[in-house]
GROMACS .gro file of C-alpha atoms in nm:
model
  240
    1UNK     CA    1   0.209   4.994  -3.389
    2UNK     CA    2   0.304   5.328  -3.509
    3UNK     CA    3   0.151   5.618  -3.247
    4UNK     CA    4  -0.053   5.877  -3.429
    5UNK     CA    5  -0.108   6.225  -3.368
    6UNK     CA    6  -0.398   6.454  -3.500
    7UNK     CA    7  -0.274   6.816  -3.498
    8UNK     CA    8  -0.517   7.084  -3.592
    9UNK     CA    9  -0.399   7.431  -3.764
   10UNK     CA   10  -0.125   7.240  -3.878
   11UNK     CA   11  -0.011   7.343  -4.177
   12UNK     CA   12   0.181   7.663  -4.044
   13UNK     CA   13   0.395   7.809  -3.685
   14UNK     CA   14   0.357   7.607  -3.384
   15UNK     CA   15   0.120   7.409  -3.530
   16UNK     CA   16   0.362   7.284  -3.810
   17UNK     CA   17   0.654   7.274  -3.564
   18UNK     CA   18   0.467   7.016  -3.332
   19UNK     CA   19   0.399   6.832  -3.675
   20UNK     CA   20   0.742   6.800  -3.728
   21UNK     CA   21   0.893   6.749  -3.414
   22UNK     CA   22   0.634   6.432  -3.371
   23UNK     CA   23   0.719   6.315  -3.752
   24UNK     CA   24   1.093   6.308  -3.616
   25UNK     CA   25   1.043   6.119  -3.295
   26UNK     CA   26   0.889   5.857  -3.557
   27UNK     CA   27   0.499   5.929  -3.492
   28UNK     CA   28   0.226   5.919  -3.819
   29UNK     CA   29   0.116   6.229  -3.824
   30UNK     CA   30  -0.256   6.370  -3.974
   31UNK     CA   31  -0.290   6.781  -4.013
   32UNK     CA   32  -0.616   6.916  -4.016
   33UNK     CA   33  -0.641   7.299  -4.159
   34UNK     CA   34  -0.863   7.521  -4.299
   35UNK     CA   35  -0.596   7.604  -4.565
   36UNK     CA   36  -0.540   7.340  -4.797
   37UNK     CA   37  -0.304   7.473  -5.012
   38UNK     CA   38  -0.049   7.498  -4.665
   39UNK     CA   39  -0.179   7.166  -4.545
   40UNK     CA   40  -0.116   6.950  -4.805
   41UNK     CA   41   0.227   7.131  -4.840
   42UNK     CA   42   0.309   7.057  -4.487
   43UNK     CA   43   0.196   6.669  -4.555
   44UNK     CA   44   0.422   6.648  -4.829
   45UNK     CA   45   0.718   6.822  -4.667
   46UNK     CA   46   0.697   6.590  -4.384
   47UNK     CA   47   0.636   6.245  -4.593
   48UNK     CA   48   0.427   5.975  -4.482
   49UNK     CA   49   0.206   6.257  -4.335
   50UNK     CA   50  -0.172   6.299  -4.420
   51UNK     CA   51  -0.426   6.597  -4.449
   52UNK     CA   52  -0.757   6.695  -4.409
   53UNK     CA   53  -0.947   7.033  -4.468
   54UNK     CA   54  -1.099   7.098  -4.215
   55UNK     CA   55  -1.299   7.382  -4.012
   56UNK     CA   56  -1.264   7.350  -3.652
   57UNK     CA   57  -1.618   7.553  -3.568
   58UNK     CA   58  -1.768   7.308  -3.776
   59UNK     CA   59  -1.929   6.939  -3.602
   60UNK     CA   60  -1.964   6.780  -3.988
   61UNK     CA   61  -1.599   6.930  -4.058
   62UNK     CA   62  -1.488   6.814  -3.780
   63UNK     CA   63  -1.590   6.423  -3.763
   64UNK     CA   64  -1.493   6.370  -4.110
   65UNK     CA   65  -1.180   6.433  -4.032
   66UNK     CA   66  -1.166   6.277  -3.743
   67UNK     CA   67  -1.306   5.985  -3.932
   68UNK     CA   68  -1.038   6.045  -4.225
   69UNK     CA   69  -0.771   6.030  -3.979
   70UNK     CA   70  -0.870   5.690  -3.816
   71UNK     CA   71  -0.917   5.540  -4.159
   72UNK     CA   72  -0.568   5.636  -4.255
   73UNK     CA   73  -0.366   5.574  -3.939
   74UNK     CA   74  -0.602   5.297  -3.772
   75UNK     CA   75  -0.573   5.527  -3.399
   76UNK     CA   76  -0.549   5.827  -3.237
   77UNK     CA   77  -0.296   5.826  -2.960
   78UNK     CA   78  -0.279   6.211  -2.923
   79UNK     CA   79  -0.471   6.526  -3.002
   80UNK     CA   80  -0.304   6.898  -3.043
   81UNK     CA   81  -0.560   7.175  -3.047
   82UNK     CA   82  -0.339   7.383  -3.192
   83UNK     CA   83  -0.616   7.586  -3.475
   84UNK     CA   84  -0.753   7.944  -3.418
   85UNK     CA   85  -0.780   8.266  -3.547
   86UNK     CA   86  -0.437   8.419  -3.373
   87UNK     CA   87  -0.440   8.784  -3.440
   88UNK     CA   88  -0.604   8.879  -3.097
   89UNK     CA   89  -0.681   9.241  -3.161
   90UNK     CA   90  -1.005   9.340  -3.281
   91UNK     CA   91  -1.182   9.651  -3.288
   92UNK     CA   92  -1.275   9.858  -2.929
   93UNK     CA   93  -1.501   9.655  -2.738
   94UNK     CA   94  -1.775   9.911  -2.793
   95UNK     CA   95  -1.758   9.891  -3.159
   96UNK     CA   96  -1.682   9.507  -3.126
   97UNK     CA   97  -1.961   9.289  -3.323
   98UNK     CA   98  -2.091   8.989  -3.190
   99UNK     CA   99  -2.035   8.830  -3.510
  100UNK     CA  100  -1.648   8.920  -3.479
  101UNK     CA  101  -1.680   8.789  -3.103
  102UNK     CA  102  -1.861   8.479  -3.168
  103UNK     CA  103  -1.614   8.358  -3.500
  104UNK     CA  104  -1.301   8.393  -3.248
  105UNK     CA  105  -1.486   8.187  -2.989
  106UNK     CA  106  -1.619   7.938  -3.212
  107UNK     CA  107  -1.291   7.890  -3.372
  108UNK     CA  108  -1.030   7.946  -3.078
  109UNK     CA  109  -1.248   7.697  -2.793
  110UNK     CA  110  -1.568   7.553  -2.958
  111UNK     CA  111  -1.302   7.365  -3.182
  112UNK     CA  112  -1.151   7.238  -2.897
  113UNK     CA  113  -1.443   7.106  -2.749
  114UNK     CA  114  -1.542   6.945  -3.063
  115UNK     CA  115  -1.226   6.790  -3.171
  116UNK     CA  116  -1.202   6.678  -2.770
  117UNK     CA  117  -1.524   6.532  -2.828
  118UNK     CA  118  -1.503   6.326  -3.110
  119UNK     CA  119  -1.129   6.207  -3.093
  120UNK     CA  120  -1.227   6.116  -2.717
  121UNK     CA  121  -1.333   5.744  -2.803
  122UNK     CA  122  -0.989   5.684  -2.998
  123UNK     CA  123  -0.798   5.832  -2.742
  124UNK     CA  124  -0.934   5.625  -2.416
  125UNK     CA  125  -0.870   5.323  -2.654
  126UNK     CA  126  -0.504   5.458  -2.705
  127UNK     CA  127  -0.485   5.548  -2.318
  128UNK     CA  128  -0.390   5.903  -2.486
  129UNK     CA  129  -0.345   6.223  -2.406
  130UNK     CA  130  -0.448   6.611  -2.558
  131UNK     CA  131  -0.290   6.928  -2.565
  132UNK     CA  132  -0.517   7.270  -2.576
  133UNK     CA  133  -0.257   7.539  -2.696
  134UNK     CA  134  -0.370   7.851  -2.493
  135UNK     CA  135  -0.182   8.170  -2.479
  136UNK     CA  136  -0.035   8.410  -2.206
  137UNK     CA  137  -0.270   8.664  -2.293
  138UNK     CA  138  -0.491   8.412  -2.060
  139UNK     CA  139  -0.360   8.540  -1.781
  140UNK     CA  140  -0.259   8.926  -1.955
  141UNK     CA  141  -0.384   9.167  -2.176
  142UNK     CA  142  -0.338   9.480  -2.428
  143UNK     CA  143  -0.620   9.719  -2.558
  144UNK     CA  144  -0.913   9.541  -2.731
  145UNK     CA  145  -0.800   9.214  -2.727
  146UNK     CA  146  -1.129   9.064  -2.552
  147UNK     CA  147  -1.251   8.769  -2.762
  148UNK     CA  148  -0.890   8.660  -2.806
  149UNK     CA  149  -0.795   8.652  -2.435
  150UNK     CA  150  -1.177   8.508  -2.338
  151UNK     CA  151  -1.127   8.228  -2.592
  152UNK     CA  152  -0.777   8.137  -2.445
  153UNK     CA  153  -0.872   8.207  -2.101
  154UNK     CA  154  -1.200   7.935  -2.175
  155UNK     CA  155  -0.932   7.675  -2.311
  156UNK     CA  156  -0.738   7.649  -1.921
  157UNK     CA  157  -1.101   7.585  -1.787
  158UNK     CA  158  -1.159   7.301  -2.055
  159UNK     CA  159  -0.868   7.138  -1.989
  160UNK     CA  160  -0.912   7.093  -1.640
  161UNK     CA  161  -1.280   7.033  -1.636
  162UNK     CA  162  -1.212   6.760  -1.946
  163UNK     CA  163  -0.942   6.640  -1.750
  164UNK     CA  164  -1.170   6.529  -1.514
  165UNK     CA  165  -1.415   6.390  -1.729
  166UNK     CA  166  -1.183   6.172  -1.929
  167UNK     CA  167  -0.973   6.071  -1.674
  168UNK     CA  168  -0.805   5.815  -1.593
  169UNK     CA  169  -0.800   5.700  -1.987
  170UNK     CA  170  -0.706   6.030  -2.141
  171UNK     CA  171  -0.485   6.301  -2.004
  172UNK     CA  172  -0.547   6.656  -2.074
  173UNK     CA  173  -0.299   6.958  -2.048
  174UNK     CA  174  -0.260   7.314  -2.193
  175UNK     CA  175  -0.008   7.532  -2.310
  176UNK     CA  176   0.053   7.872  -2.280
  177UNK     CA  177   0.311   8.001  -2.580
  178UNK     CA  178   0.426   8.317  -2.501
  179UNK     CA  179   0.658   8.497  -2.737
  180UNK     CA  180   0.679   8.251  -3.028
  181UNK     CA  181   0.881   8.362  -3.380
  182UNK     CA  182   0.704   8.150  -3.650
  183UNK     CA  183   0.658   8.454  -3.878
  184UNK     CA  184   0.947   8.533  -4.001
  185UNK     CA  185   0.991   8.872  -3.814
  186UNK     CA  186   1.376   9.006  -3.812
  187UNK     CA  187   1.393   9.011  -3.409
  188UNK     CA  188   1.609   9.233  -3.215
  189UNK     CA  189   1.821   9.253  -2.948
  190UNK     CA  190   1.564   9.474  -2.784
  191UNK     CA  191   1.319   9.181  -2.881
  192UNK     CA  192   1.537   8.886  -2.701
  193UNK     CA  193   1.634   9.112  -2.375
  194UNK     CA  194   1.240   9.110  -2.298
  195UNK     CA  195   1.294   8.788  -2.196
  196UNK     CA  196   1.494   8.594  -1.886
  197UNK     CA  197   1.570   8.325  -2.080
  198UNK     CA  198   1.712   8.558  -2.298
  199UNK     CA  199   1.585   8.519  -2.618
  200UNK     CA  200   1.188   8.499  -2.846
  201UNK     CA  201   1.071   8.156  -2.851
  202UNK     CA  202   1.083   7.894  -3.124
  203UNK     CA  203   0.824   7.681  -3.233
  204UNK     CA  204   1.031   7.364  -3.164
  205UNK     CA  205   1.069   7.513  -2.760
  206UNK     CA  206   0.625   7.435  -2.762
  207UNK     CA  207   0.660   7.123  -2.979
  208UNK     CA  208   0.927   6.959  -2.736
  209UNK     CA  209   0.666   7.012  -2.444
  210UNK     CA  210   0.403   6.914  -2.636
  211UNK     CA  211   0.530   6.626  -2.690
  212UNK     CA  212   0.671   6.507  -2.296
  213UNK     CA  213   0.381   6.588  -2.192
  214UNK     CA  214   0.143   6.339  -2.448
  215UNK     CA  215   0.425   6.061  -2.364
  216UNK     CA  216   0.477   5.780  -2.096
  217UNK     CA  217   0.707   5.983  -1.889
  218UNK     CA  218   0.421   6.225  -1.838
  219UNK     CA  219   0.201   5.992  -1.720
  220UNK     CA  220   0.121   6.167  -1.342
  221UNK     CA  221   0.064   6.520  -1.558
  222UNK     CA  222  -0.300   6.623  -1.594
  223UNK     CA  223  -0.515   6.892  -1.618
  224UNK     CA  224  -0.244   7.119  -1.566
  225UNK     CA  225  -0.161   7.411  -1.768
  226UNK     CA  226   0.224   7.535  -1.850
  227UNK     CA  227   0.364   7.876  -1.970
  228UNK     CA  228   0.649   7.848  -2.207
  229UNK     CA  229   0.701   8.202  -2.258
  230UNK     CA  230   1.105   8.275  -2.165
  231UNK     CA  231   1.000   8.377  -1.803
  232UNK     CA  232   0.825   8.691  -1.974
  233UNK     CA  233   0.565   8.744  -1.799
  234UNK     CA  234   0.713   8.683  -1.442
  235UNK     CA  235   0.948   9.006  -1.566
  236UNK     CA  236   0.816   9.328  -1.411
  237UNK     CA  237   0.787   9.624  -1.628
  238UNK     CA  238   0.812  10.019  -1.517
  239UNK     CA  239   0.749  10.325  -1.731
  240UNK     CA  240   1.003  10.566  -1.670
   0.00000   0.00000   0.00000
């Protein structure tokens, strides 16, 4: 039987690119966004793909389309939590209100945790595997950035703590995108030279991970967490 994959914030940049990348290797895949204008878009573009609306903070959301996605596809063999709110600046911490705080946290690693928790049944079945996409602003950080990096920073915890608690059925990993041109933006050589590898990320360079490791050959890989950022942040930087 076909392998299924439920990828959440979907519809657009690395979500979208993991959503395609999995469509090519011959996977069903189910999108689940809270924009269903892109999401059913991205279905369509892909073909044979299905969609849900849904909003990660939300349990209800959440198991319907959870429940949505089993009904269409009959399994769940792998889970990307790939949804959040991405822009991580916010007003100075100060001035920063714990309603602003608590929406990037509920959205960025409560969804996790409850798309974790109510795919986990269909994934021990499936002997499957999950991907929490985290950030490098995990391990680094601009000005006022604080419920962004916190969030990301709480999604390498998960994944090894959920590691442990699902293993040996399920597998749990992280990514850390660095760098990662799903915008649009007119890069530069400036941009590219930042980089060791020489050049801004793609969304296909996180789907590719993504999926090795959800598949067989990955099968000794768990609660680990990778940074696919173009060696950028093992680059020192001086101020002249």
């Amino acid at each position: 039987m076909t392998k299924c994959v439920l990828i959440t914030g979907g519809a657009g940049g690395i979500g979208l690119g993991c959503a395609l990348y999995f469509a090519d290797k011959g996977w069903s895949v189910f999108i689940a966004d809270i924009n269903g204008e892109a999401g059913r878009d991205a279905a369509q573009k892909i073909g044979g793909a299905d969609f849900a609306l849904t909003d990660v903070a939300s349990e209800e959301s959440v198991k319907a389309c959870v429940e949505k996605c089993v009904l269409r596809f009959g399994r769940i063999d792998a889970l990307i939590n790939n949804a959040g709110i991405a822009d991580p600046f916010t007003e100075p911490l100060e001035k920063l209100s714990l309603e602003r705080w608590s929406r990037i946290i509920s959205v960025n690693l409560t969804g996790a945790f409850l798309m974790t928790k109510h795919c986990a049944a269909h994934l021990r079945r499936a002997n499957g595997g999950i991907i929490n996409m985290a950030s490098t602003r995990a391990f680094q950080s601009e000005k006022n950035s604080e419920s962004y990096a916190a969030s990301k920073g709480g999604l390498l915890s998960f994944t090894h703590a959920s590691a442990v608690s699902l293993g040996p059925d399920v597998r749990v990993n992280c990514i850390c995108p660095g760098w990662i041109n799903v915008s649009g933006y007119q890069t530069s050589e400036r941009d590219h030279s930042q980089h060791p590898a020489g050049r801004v990320g793609k969304a296909e360079d996180i789907a590719s991970l993504a999926y090795y490791l959800v598949s067989d050959e990955a099968k000794f890989i768990t609660g680990q967490s990778f940074t696919a950022d173009g060696g950028m942040t093992v680059k020192m930087v001086y101020v002249d």
